[in-house]
Short mmCIF file of C-alpha atoms and ligand atoms in Angstrom, two decimals:
data_model
loop_
_atom_site.label_atom_id
_atom_site.label_comp_id
_atom_site.label_asym_id
_atom_site.label_seq_id
_atom_site.Cartn_x
_atom_site.Cartn_y
_atom_site.Cartn_z
CA MET Y 1 -16.71 21.71 -16.57
CA THR Y 2 -20.19 19.94 -19.05
CA ILE Y 3 -19.99 16.97 -17.68
CA ASP Y 4 -22.69 15.93 -15.44
CA ARG Y 5 -24.31 12.66 -13.84
CA ALA Y 6 -25.46 10.58 -17.46
CA ALA Y 7 -22.34 11.12 -18.72
CA THR Y 8 -20.24 9.45 -15.60
CA VAL Y 9 -23.29 6.50 -15.82
CA GLU Y 10 -21.93 5.99 -19.27
CA MET Y 11 -18.88 5.78 -19.18
CA ASP Y 12 -19.35 3.31 -16.80
CA ARG Y 13 -21.46 1.07 -18.76
CA GLN Y 14 -18.30 1.72 -21.33
CA ASP Y 15 -16.24 0.14 -18.50
CA LYS Y 16 -15.23 -3.20 -18.94
CA MET Y 17 -14.31 -3.92 -15.16
CA ALA Y 18 -17.37 -2.18 -13.51
CA PRO Y 19 -18.73 -5.87 -13.42
CA LEU Y 20 -16.10 -6.49 -10.99
CA ARG Y 21 -17.58 -4.21 -8.18
CA ASP Y 22 -19.85 -7.41 -7.39
CA THR Y 23 -17.29 -9.54 -6.81
CA PHE Y 24 -17.48 -7.10 -3.64
CA ALA Y 25 -19.19 -6.96 -0.64
CA LEU Y 26 -19.87 -3.41 -1.33
CA ARG Y 27 -22.95 -1.56 -0.77
CA ASP Y 28 -24.84 -0.45 -4.11
CA ASP Y 29 -25.39 3.61 -2.18
CA LEU Y 30 -21.89 3.42 0.00
CA ILE Y 31 -19.34 5.68 -1.85
CA TYR Y 32 -15.90 4.45 -1.07
CA LEU Y 33 -12.55 6.56 -1.35
CA ASP Y 34 -11.17 4.55 0.91
CA GLY Y 35 -9.12 1.57 -0.64
CA ASN Y 36 -6.12 2.97 -0.83
CA SER Y 37 -5.86 2.60 3.87
CA LEU Y 38 -8.10 -0.61 3.90
CA GLY Y 39 -9.66 -2.10 0.33
CA PRO Y 40 -13.29 -3.89 0.51
CA MET Y 41 -14.17 -7.81 0.94
CA GLN Y 42 -14.98 -10.01 -2.46
CA THR Y 43 -17.58 -12.08 -0.13
CA LYS Y 44 -14.98 -15.52 -1.74
CA VAL Y 45 -13.07 -14.32 0.84
CA ALA Y 46 -15.56 -14.74 3.57
CA ASP Y 47 -16.32 -18.22 2.16
CA ARG Y 48 -12.80 -18.95 2.00
CA VAL Y 49 -12.10 -18.22 5.54
CA ARG Y 50 -15.38 -20.18 6.91
CA GLN Y 51 -14.02 -22.97 4.14
CA CYS Y 52 -10.89 -22.52 6.73
CA LEU Y 53 -11.87 -22.28 10.03
CA HIS Y 54 -14.57 -25.14 9.56
CA ASP Y 55 -12.37 -27.58 7.56
CA GLU Y 56 -9.50 -27.25 7.69
CA TRP Y 57 -9.13 -25.97 11.84
CA GLY Y 58 -12.26 -27.54 12.22
CA GLN Y 59 -11.77 -31.30 10.91
CA ASP Y 60 -8.05 -31.50 9.85
CA LEU Y 61 -6.13 -29.88 12.31
CA ILE Y 62 -2.61 -30.05 12.37
CA ALA Y 63 -3.01 -32.08 9.48
CA SER Y 64 -3.84 -28.97 6.97
CA TRP Y 65 0.03 -27.36 7.18
CA ASN Y 66 0.24 -29.73 4.74
CA LYS Y 67 -3.33 -31.30 3.66
CA ALA Y 68 -4.07 -27.45 2.51
CA GLY Y 69 -0.93 -25.89 1.94
CA TRP Y 70 -0.49 -23.64 5.30
CA PHE Y 71 3.44 -23.52 5.44
CA THR Y 72 4.32 -22.77 1.97
CA LEU Y 73 1.50 -19.90 1.92
CA PRO Y 74 4.31 -16.67 3.00
CA GLN Y 75 5.26 -17.68 -1.12
CA THR Y 76 2.38 -19.22 -3.23
CA ILE Y 77 0.65 -15.26 -1.40
CA GLY Y 78 4.35 -14.24 -2.96
CA SER Y 79 4.59 -15.71 -6.19
CA LYS Y 80 0.69 -13.18 -6.63
CA ILE Y 81 2.37 -10.18 -5.50
CA SER Y 82 5.18 -11.03 -7.03
CA ARG Y 83 3.70 -11.08 -10.68
CA MET Y 84 2.41 -7.00 -9.76
CA ILE Y 85 4.89 -5.57 -9.34
CA GLY Y 86 7.90 -6.74 -11.54
CA GLY Y 87 9.60 -9.67 -9.11
CA GLY Y 88 10.30 -13.37 -10.46
CA LYS Y 89 8.51 -16.39 -9.07
CA ASN Y 90 10.79 -16.64 -6.16
CA ASP Y 91 11.79 -13.08 -5.24
CA VAL Y 92 8.94 -12.82 -2.40
CA VAL Y 93 7.60 -13.34 0.82
CA VAL Y 94 4.12 -12.44 2.81
CA THR Y 95 5.06 -12.05 6.27
CA ASP Y 96 4.69 -10.10 8.96
CA SER Y 97 3.69 -6.42 9.02
CA THR Y 98 5.25 -3.88 6.37
CA SER Y 99 7.42 -2.00 9.89
CA VAL Y 100 8.08 -4.97 11.00
CA ASN Y 101 9.91 -6.13 6.97
CA LEU Y 102 11.09 -2.60 7.19
CA PHE Y 103 13.22 -3.56 10.54
CA LYS Y 104 14.52 -6.45 8.07
CA VAL Y 105 15.14 -4.84 4.79
CA LEU Y 106 16.66 -2.23 6.35
CA ALA Y 107 19.00 -4.20 8.38
CA ALA Y 108 19.97 -6.57 6.00
CA ALA Y 109 21.10 -3.53 3.60
CA ILE Y 110 23.12 -1.51 6.09
CA ALA Y 111 24.57 -4.94 7.56
CA MET Y 112 25.88 -5.45 3.34
CA ARG Y 113 27.48 -1.94 3.64
CA PRO Y 114 29.10 -1.62 6.82
CA GLU Y 115 31.77 1.06 5.66
CA ARG Y 116 28.67 3.15 5.86
CA ARG Y 117 26.34 4.95 8.58
CA VAL Y 118 23.35 6.69 6.46
CA ILE Y 119 20.02 6.00 6.11
CA VAL Y 120 18.26 8.29 3.30
CA SER Y 121 14.19 9.01 4.11
CA GLU Y 122 11.99 11.90 3.42
CA ARG Y 123 10.68 13.95 6.52
CA SER Y 124 7.32 13.30 4.29
CA ASN Y 125 7.87 9.40 4.32
CA PHE Y 126 4.96 7.02 6.48
CA PRO Y 127 5.80 7.60 10.08
CA THR Y 128 6.43 4.07 10.48
CA ASP Y 129 8.73 4.08 8.05
CA LEU Y 130 11.37 6.67 10.08
CA TYR Y 131 10.63 5.08 13.26
CA ILE Y 132 11.77 1.52 11.81
CA ALA Y 133 14.80 3.22 10.48
CA GLU Y 134 15.38 5.54 13.65
CA GLY Y 135 15.14 2.29 15.79
CA ILE Y 136 17.83 0.90 13.36
CA THR Y 137 20.16 3.07 14.11
CA ALA Y 138 19.81 3.14 17.40
CA MET Y 139 20.82 -0.53 17.47
CA ALA Y 140 22.93 -0.50 15.13
CA ASP Y 141 24.62 2.18 17.44
CA LYS Y 142 27.98 2.91 15.61
CA GLY Y 143 27.43 6.53 14.37
CA HIS Y 144 24.44 5.93 12.28
CA GLU Y 145 21.93 8.28 11.38
CA LEU Y 146 18.39 8.50 9.31
CA ARG Y 147 19.29 11.92 7.54
CA LEU Y 148 15.90 13.30 6.41
CA ILE Y 149 15.06 15.43 2.96
CA ASP Y 150 12.08 17.95 2.39
CA SER Y 151 12.08 17.26 -1.78
CA VAL Y 152 13.59 14.21 -4.30
CA ASP Y 153 15.34 18.22 -4.99
CA GLU Y 154 17.60 17.48 -2.17
CA LEU Y 155 18.07 13.05 -3.20
CA ASP Y 156 21.80 14.64 -5.14
CA SER Y 157 23.27 15.93 -2.79
CA ALA Y 158 21.92 14.10 1.10
CA ILE Y 159 23.42 10.92 -0.57
CA ASP Y 160 27.16 10.69 -0.63
CA GLY Y 161 30.11 8.27 0.62
CA ASP Y 162 28.52 7.91 3.62
CA VAL Y 163 25.17 6.75 3.09
CA ALA Y 164 24.71 2.59 2.65
CA VAL Y 165 20.68 2.92 1.94
CA VAL Y 166 18.04 5.46 0.60
CA MET Y 167 14.18 4.07 1.87
CA LEU Y 168 11.10 5.65 -0.24
CA THR Y 169 8.10 5.44 -0.18
CA HIS Y 170 7.30 4.81 -4.02
CA VAL Y 171 3.14 7.47 -4.26
CA ASN Y 172 3.71 9.50 -0.87
CA TYR Y 173 0.99 8.08 1.53
CA ARG Y 174 -0.55 12.04 1.85
CA THR Y 175 0.32 13.89 -1.44
CA GLY Y 176 0.21 10.33 -3.99
CA ALA Y 177 3.01 11.81 -5.29
CA VAL Y 178 5.20 9.03 -7.54
CA HIS Y 179 8.87 8.81 -7.56
CA ASP Y 180 10.32 8.25 -10.67
CA MET Y 181 11.67 4.43 -8.93
CA ASN Y 182 14.82 3.60 -12.12
CA ALA Y 183 16.79 6.93 -12.21
CA VAL Y 184 16.10 7.21 -8.08
CA THR Y 185 17.48 3.45 -8.19
CA ARG Y 186 20.51 4.30 -10.66
CA MET Y 187 21.61 7.27 -8.80
CA VAL Y 188 21.89 5.09 -5.49
CA HIS Y 189 23.78 2.52 -7.03
CA GLU Y 190 26.11 4.85 -8.75
CA ARG Y 191 27.48 6.22 -5.24
CA GLY Y 192 27.46 2.73 -3.79
CA GLY Y 193 24.49 2.27 -1.59
CA LEU Y 194 21.65 0.54 -1.41
CA MET Y 195 17.36 0.62 -2.60
CA VAL Y 196 14.64 0.20 -0.55
CA TRP Y 197 10.78 0.76 -1.06
CA ASP Y 198 7.74 0.78 0.17
CA LEU Y 199 5.03 -0.15 -2.46
CA ALA Y 200 2.40 0.22 0.10
CA HIS Y 201 0.19 2.81 -2.05
CA SER Y 202 1.55 0.94 -5.11
CA ALA Y 203 1.13 -2.81 -5.53
CA GLY Y 204 -1.81 -3.52 -6.76
CA ALA Y 205 -2.25 0.14 -7.32
CA LEU Y 206 -0.37 1.10 -10.52
CA PRO Y 207 2.44 -1.08 -12.23
CA VAL Y 208 5.91 -1.77 -10.33
CA ASN Y 209 8.76 -2.74 -12.55
CA LEU Y 210 11.13 -3.65 -9.95
CA ALA Y 211 13.42 -6.11 -11.84
CA GLU Y 212 13.75 -3.25 -14.38
CA ALA Y 213 14.59 -1.03 -11.93
CA ASN Y 214 16.94 -2.88 -10.31
CA ALA Y 215 16.27 -2.97 -7.02
CA ASP Y 216 17.40 -4.40 -3.98
CA PHE Y 217 14.73 -4.58 -1.74
CA ALA Y 218 11.00 -3.74 -0.99
CA VAL Y 219 8.18 -4.10 1.27
CA GLY Y 220 4.88 -3.06 0.88
CA CYS Y 221 0.79 -3.72 2.36
CA GLY Y 222 -1.46 -6.73 2.25
CA TYR Y 223 -4.70 -4.77 3.49
CA LYS Y 224 -4.95 -1.41 1.26
CA TYR Y 225 -5.24 -1.78 -2.80
CA LEU Y 226 -4.48 -6.12 -2.06
CA ASN Y 227 -8.52 -6.33 0.13
CA GLY Y 228 -6.73 -8.34 2.46
CA GLY Y 229 -7.95 -7.42 5.10
CA PRO Y 230 -7.78 -5.31 8.26
CA GLY Y 231 -4.15 -6.48 9.66
CA ALA Y 232 -3.57 -8.27 6.30
CA PRO Y 233 0.25 -9.77 6.45
CA ALA Y 234 2.36 -7.69 4.11
CA PHE Y 235 4.98 -8.57 1.75
CA ILE Y 236 9.10 -8.57 0.99
CA TYR Y 237 11.14 -8.30 -2.21
CA VAL Y 238 14.08 -8.95 -2.45
CA ALA Y 239 16.94 -8.57 -5.73
CA PRO Y 240 17.68 -12.78 -6.38
CA ARG Y 241 21.16 -11.75 -6.65
CA LEU Y 242 21.14 -10.35 -2.91
CA GLN Y 243 19.10 -13.09 -1.79
CA GLY Y 244 21.74 -15.78 -0.57
CA SER Y 245 24.12 -13.15 1.23
CA ALA Y 246 21.96 -10.53 2.57
CA THR Y 247 21.12 -11.33 6.46
CA GLN Y 248 18.30 -10.30 8.67
CA PRO Y 249 17.92 -9.89 12.43
CA LEU Y 250 14.61 -11.53 13.79
CA SER Y 251 16.12 -14.85 12.87
CA GLY Y 252 13.32 -17.46 13.37
CA TRP Y 253 12.53 -20.96 12.65
CA TYR Y 254 10.47 -19.84 9.81
CA GLY Y 255 13.47 -18.75 8.15
CA HIS Y 256 16.00 -21.38 8.49
CA LYS Y 257 17.11 -23.97 5.82
CA ALA Y 258 15.50 -27.10 6.81
CA PRO Y 259 13.08 -26.14 10.43
CA PHE Y 260 12.19 -29.70 11.11
CA ALA Y 261 15.43 -30.61 11.55
CA PHE Y 262 15.29 -28.59 15.09
CA ASP Y 263 18.70 -27.85 15.11
CA PRO Y 264 19.93 -25.65 17.57
CA ALA Y 265 22.42 -23.70 15.93
CA TYR Y 266 21.09 -21.12 13.01
CA GLU Y 267 20.96 -21.44 9.66
CA ALA Y 268 19.72 -18.94 6.70
CA ALA Y 269 17.27 -20.08 4.55
CA PRO Y 270 19.31 -20.59 0.14
CA ASP Y 271 16.79 -18.00 0.05
CA ILE Y 272 13.91 -15.45 0.13
CA ASP Y 273 12.85 -17.31 2.76
CA ARG Y 274 15.76 -16.16 5.26
CA PHE Y 275 13.09 -13.06 5.65
CA LEU Y 276 10.87 -15.14 6.91
CA THR Y 277 10.26 -15.56 11.07
CA GLY Y 278 7.26 -17.02 13.08
CA THR Y 279 4.86 -19.17 12.22
CA PRO Y 280 1.99 -16.49 9.99
CA PRO Y 281 -1.63 -16.09 10.74
CA ILE Y 282 -3.66 -18.82 8.06
CA LEU Y 283 -6.87 -17.36 8.76
CA SER Y 284 -5.16 -14.04 7.42
CA MET Y 285 -3.29 -15.49 5.16
CA VAL Y 286 -6.08 -16.98 3.58
CA ALA Y 287 -7.55 -13.93 2.83
CA LEU Y 288 -4.77 -12.51 1.15
CA ASP Y 289 -4.43 -15.94 -0.72
CA THR Y 290 -8.41 -15.58 -2.20
CA ALA Y 291 -8.61 -12.06 -1.97
CA LEU Y 292 -5.91 -11.93 -5.13
CA ASP Y 293 -7.42 -13.87 -7.68
CA ILE Y 294 -8.77 -11.13 -8.69
CA TRP Y 295 -5.95 -9.33 -9.86
CA ASP Y 296 -5.95 -12.52 -12.96
CA GLN Y 297 -8.68 -10.84 -14.51
CA VAL Y 298 -6.91 -7.28 -14.73
CA ALA Y 299 -4.79 -6.03 -16.65
CA MET Y 300 -2.47 -3.67 -14.14
CA GLU Y 301 -1.94 -1.45 -17.83
CA ASP Y 302 -6.32 -0.89 -17.31
CA ILE Y 303 -6.24 -0.22 -13.50
CA ARG Y 304 -3.72 2.61 -14.21
CA ASP Y 305 -5.74 4.12 -16.76
CA LYS Y 306 -9.53 4.08 -15.18
CA SER Y 307 -7.28 5.44 -12.07
CA LYS Y 308 -6.16 7.70 -13.63
CA ARG Y 309 -9.49 9.23 -14.96
CA LEU Y 310 -11.51 8.91 -11.87
CA CYS Y 311 -8.67 10.81 -10.42
CA GLU Y 312 -8.27 13.53 -13.10
CA LEU Y 313 -12.75 13.95 -12.73
CA PHE Y 314 -12.23 14.34 -9.62
CA ILE Y 315 -10.18 17.20 -9.51
CA ALA Y 316 -12.13 18.74 -12.58
CA LEU Y 317 -15.04 18.37 -10.75
CA VAL Y 318 -14.14 19.00 -7.46
CA GLU Y 319 -13.01 22.36 -9.21
CA SER Y 320 -15.32 23.68 -11.46
CA ARG Y 321 -18.11 23.21 -8.45
CA CYS Y 322 -15.76 23.88 -5.46
CA ASP Y 323 -14.33 26.92 -6.62
CA GLY Y 324 -14.21 29.30 -4.30
CA PHE Y 325 -14.54 27.18 -0.55
CA GLY Y 326 -11.01 27.97 0.53
CA LEU Y 327 -9.84 23.80 -0.82
CA ALA Y 328 -6.12 23.33 -2.28
CA LEU Y 329 -5.26 21.16 -4.35
CA ALA Y 330 -2.08 19.01 -2.35
CA SER Y 331 -1.62 16.14 -5.01
CA PRO Y 332 0.51 16.38 -8.70
CA ARG Y 333 -2.14 18.39 -10.95
CA ASP Y 334 -0.15 15.97 -14.04
CA ALA Y 335 -1.49 12.26 -13.37
CA ASP Y 336 1.70 10.37 -14.58
CA ALA Y 337 3.47 11.66 -11.34
CA ARG Y 338 0.63 10.79 -8.08
CA GLY Y 339 -0.58 6.98 -7.71
CA SER Y 340 -4.21 6.41 -6.96
CA GLN Y 341 -5.60 9.09 -4.66
CA VAL Y 342 -6.97 12.79 -5.14
CA CYS Y 343 -5.75 14.47 -1.62
CA PHE Y 344 -7.57 18.60 -1.17
CA SER Y 345 -6.12 20.68 1.20
CA HIS Y 346 -8.31 22.69 3.73
CA ALA Y 347 -8.39 24.55 7.40
CA ASP Y 348 -11.81 22.54 8.59
CA ALA Y 349 -10.98 19.19 6.53
CA TYR Y 350 -11.68 17.00 9.25
CA PRO Y 351 -14.39 18.34 10.30
CA ILE Y 352 -15.88 18.32 6.59
CA MET Y 353 -14.73 15.02 6.24
CA GLN Y 354 -16.38 13.19 9.39
CA ALA Y 355 -20.25 15.10 7.11
CA LEU Y 356 -18.33 13.57 4.20
CA ILE Y 357 -18.52 10.04 6.30
CA ALA Y 358 -22.36 11.36 7.60
CA ARG Y 359 -22.98 10.89 4.08
CA GLY Y 360 -21.85 7.73 3.38
CA VAL Y 361 -18.59 9.02 1.09
CA ILE Y 362 -15.66 7.63 2.98
CA GLY Y 363 -12.49 9.16 2.41
CA ASP Y 364 -10.22 9.98 5.41
CA PHE Y 365 -7.73 13.25 6.73
CA ARG Y 366 -3.89 13.10 7.23
CA ALA Y 367 -2.73 15.68 9.75
CA PRO Y 368 -2.43 18.73 9.86
CA ASP Y 369 -4.92 19.63 6.73
CA ILE Y 370 -5.48 16.54 3.84
CA LEU Y 371 -9.29 15.49 2.81
CA ARG Y 372 -7.80 11.92 0.86
CA PHE Y 373 -9.01 10.41 -1.37
CA GLY Y 374 -8.41 6.89 -2.75
CA PHE Y 375 -9.56 5.35 -6.97
CA ALA Y 376 -9.48 2.38 -6.59
CA PRO Y 377 -9.95 1.16 -10.34
CA LEU Y 378 -11.65 -2.34 -9.30
CA TYR Y 379 -14.70 -0.97 -7.39
CA VAL Y 380 -15.07 2.33 -7.48
CA ARG Y 381 -17.85 4.13 -10.67
CA PHE Y 382 -17.32 7.16 -12.26
CA ALA Y 383 -20.21 8.25 -11.33
CA ASP Y 384 -19.56 7.45 -7.71
CA VAL Y 385 -16.77 10.19 -8.24
CA TYR Y 386 -20.32 12.61 -9.63
CA ASP Y 387 -21.66 11.70 -6.81
CA ALA Y 388 -18.92 12.20 -4.17
CA VAL Y 389 -18.53 15.53 -5.36
CA ASP Y 390 -22.06 15.88 -4.98
CA HIS Y 391 -21.64 15.66 -1.08
CA LEU Y 392 -18.61 17.92 -1.32
CA VAL Y 393 -20.79 20.74 -2.93
CA ALA Y 394 -23.69 20.32 -0.57
CA VAL Y 395 -21.26 19.75 2.51
CA LEU Y 396 -19.63 23.50 2.07
CA GLN Y 397 -22.50 25.20 0.85
CA SER Y 398 -24.62 24.21 3.94
CA GLY Y 399 -21.82 24.58 5.96
CA GLU Y 400 -22.90 21.59 7.88
CA TRP Y 401 -19.77 19.80 9.18
CA GLN Y 402 -19.95 22.72 11.60
CA GLN Y 403 -22.11 20.82 13.81
CA GLU Y 404 -20.68 19.70 16.70
CA GLN Y 405 -19.97 15.97 16.11
CA PHE Y 406 -18.59 16.10 12.94
CA ASN Y 407 -15.25 18.03 14.94
CA VAL Y 408 -14.99 15.73 17.78
CA LYS Y 409 -11.50 13.61 16.64
CA SER Y 410 -11.47 9.67 17.50
CA LEU Y 411 -9.46 7.43 17.46
CA VAL Y 412 -8.75 6.63 13.80
CA THR Y 413 -8.89 9.06 11.40
C1 LIG H 501 0.70 1.60 5.65
C2 LIG H 501 1.37 2.41 5.36
C3 LIG H 501 2.16 1.48 5.95
C4 LIG H 501 1.90 0.18 6.98
O1 LIG H 501 2.95 -0.77 7.79
P1 LIG H 501 2.03 -1.30 9.20
O2 LIG H 501 2.93 -1.96 9.71
O3 LIG H 501 1.01 -2.70 8.42
O4 LIG H 501 0.89 -0.38 9.94
C5 LIG H 501 3.78 1.19 6.07
N1 LIG H 501 4.59 2.25 5.21
C6 LIG H 501 3.71 2.99 4.50
C7 LIG H 501 4.36 4.28 4.21
C8 LIG H 501 2.05 3.46 4.27
O5 LIG H 501 1.35 3.60 3.72
#
């Protein structure tokens, strides 16, 4: 590997996306490789939240539901996200958390396949997805079960005539492995099932086209690659063909066809709005809304291209410079089969990551032995990749990760 730091500085100089980093409140010396867990803040988001606090809430109070467009933020923001994931203008709403939205779409899906009782997912899926599916099967209480597979190779045999819905996360949260959305959705449909995609690690990370894939439902996260802020509201996509018939059990007044009629009986909105439940957290909604403006300035293909280059550079540098220290690539080597993150396994992954964090290289640890590094093209520089590996080499060579302070587990890893 002949790449030196100067070469990576030159890559940054030629990178059209490089100026976008300055829109984020990121310290210049911070190497932030954890945007797949919590995206950083753009400075204009703080200004917008302040304006919402001081003017809209502070001065205009309740008038802001109309005057400032608060009431329709679920749809306004939903349209922006829908563009990024291949949906139409009215196919996405922003609401609740990813977990709660999974509950809604899974419940909707199994209700549409009453003669079938199985939900299929992957054992390696993000646990909340599996926990929610468990809750749904327990609640349905008609012999419903969650069937877990260990690899996509098992999908073919797992999807029999009893499968109501297949729920997969498009990009695996630990390894970054990407599913073939079109092929999997087609297989599920051929067997009469419905397809739910979790886009938590896809939206804002790589091109997604739900309409082309013919997906039935999708959910995703506002605080990862979309940079909406801690606990930002999540989103729900429902295929237009299902919006009028799919029903979900959290039938709150926001999903009613006429919320301000205050009718004692629930009647679902005729469209995607029926997937709303209650009053949205407006401060978080305006933060996410403003954070999304940046996507007007970039093409998702360019994001993907830079993401692949960042990840490939990282893998090449780690493998050439950290040889013999026990790191093994835990992500797919083929860039097309990988999302925007790279993981290495190591027996001492936890303290190594803590030592990196102490040096200003922020990645994260995922049990049991994964060092996870996210490469968000909006603000990660090629020189960051070089410097991150420099720090990793230093941590491994010096053995500084063995210090006691790096071996104490925090609540959040
Ligand atoms: C991050 C993530 C979630 C988060 O769910 P919350 O309800 O926001 O806590 C869900 N699923 C996947 C696959 C994720 O990566």
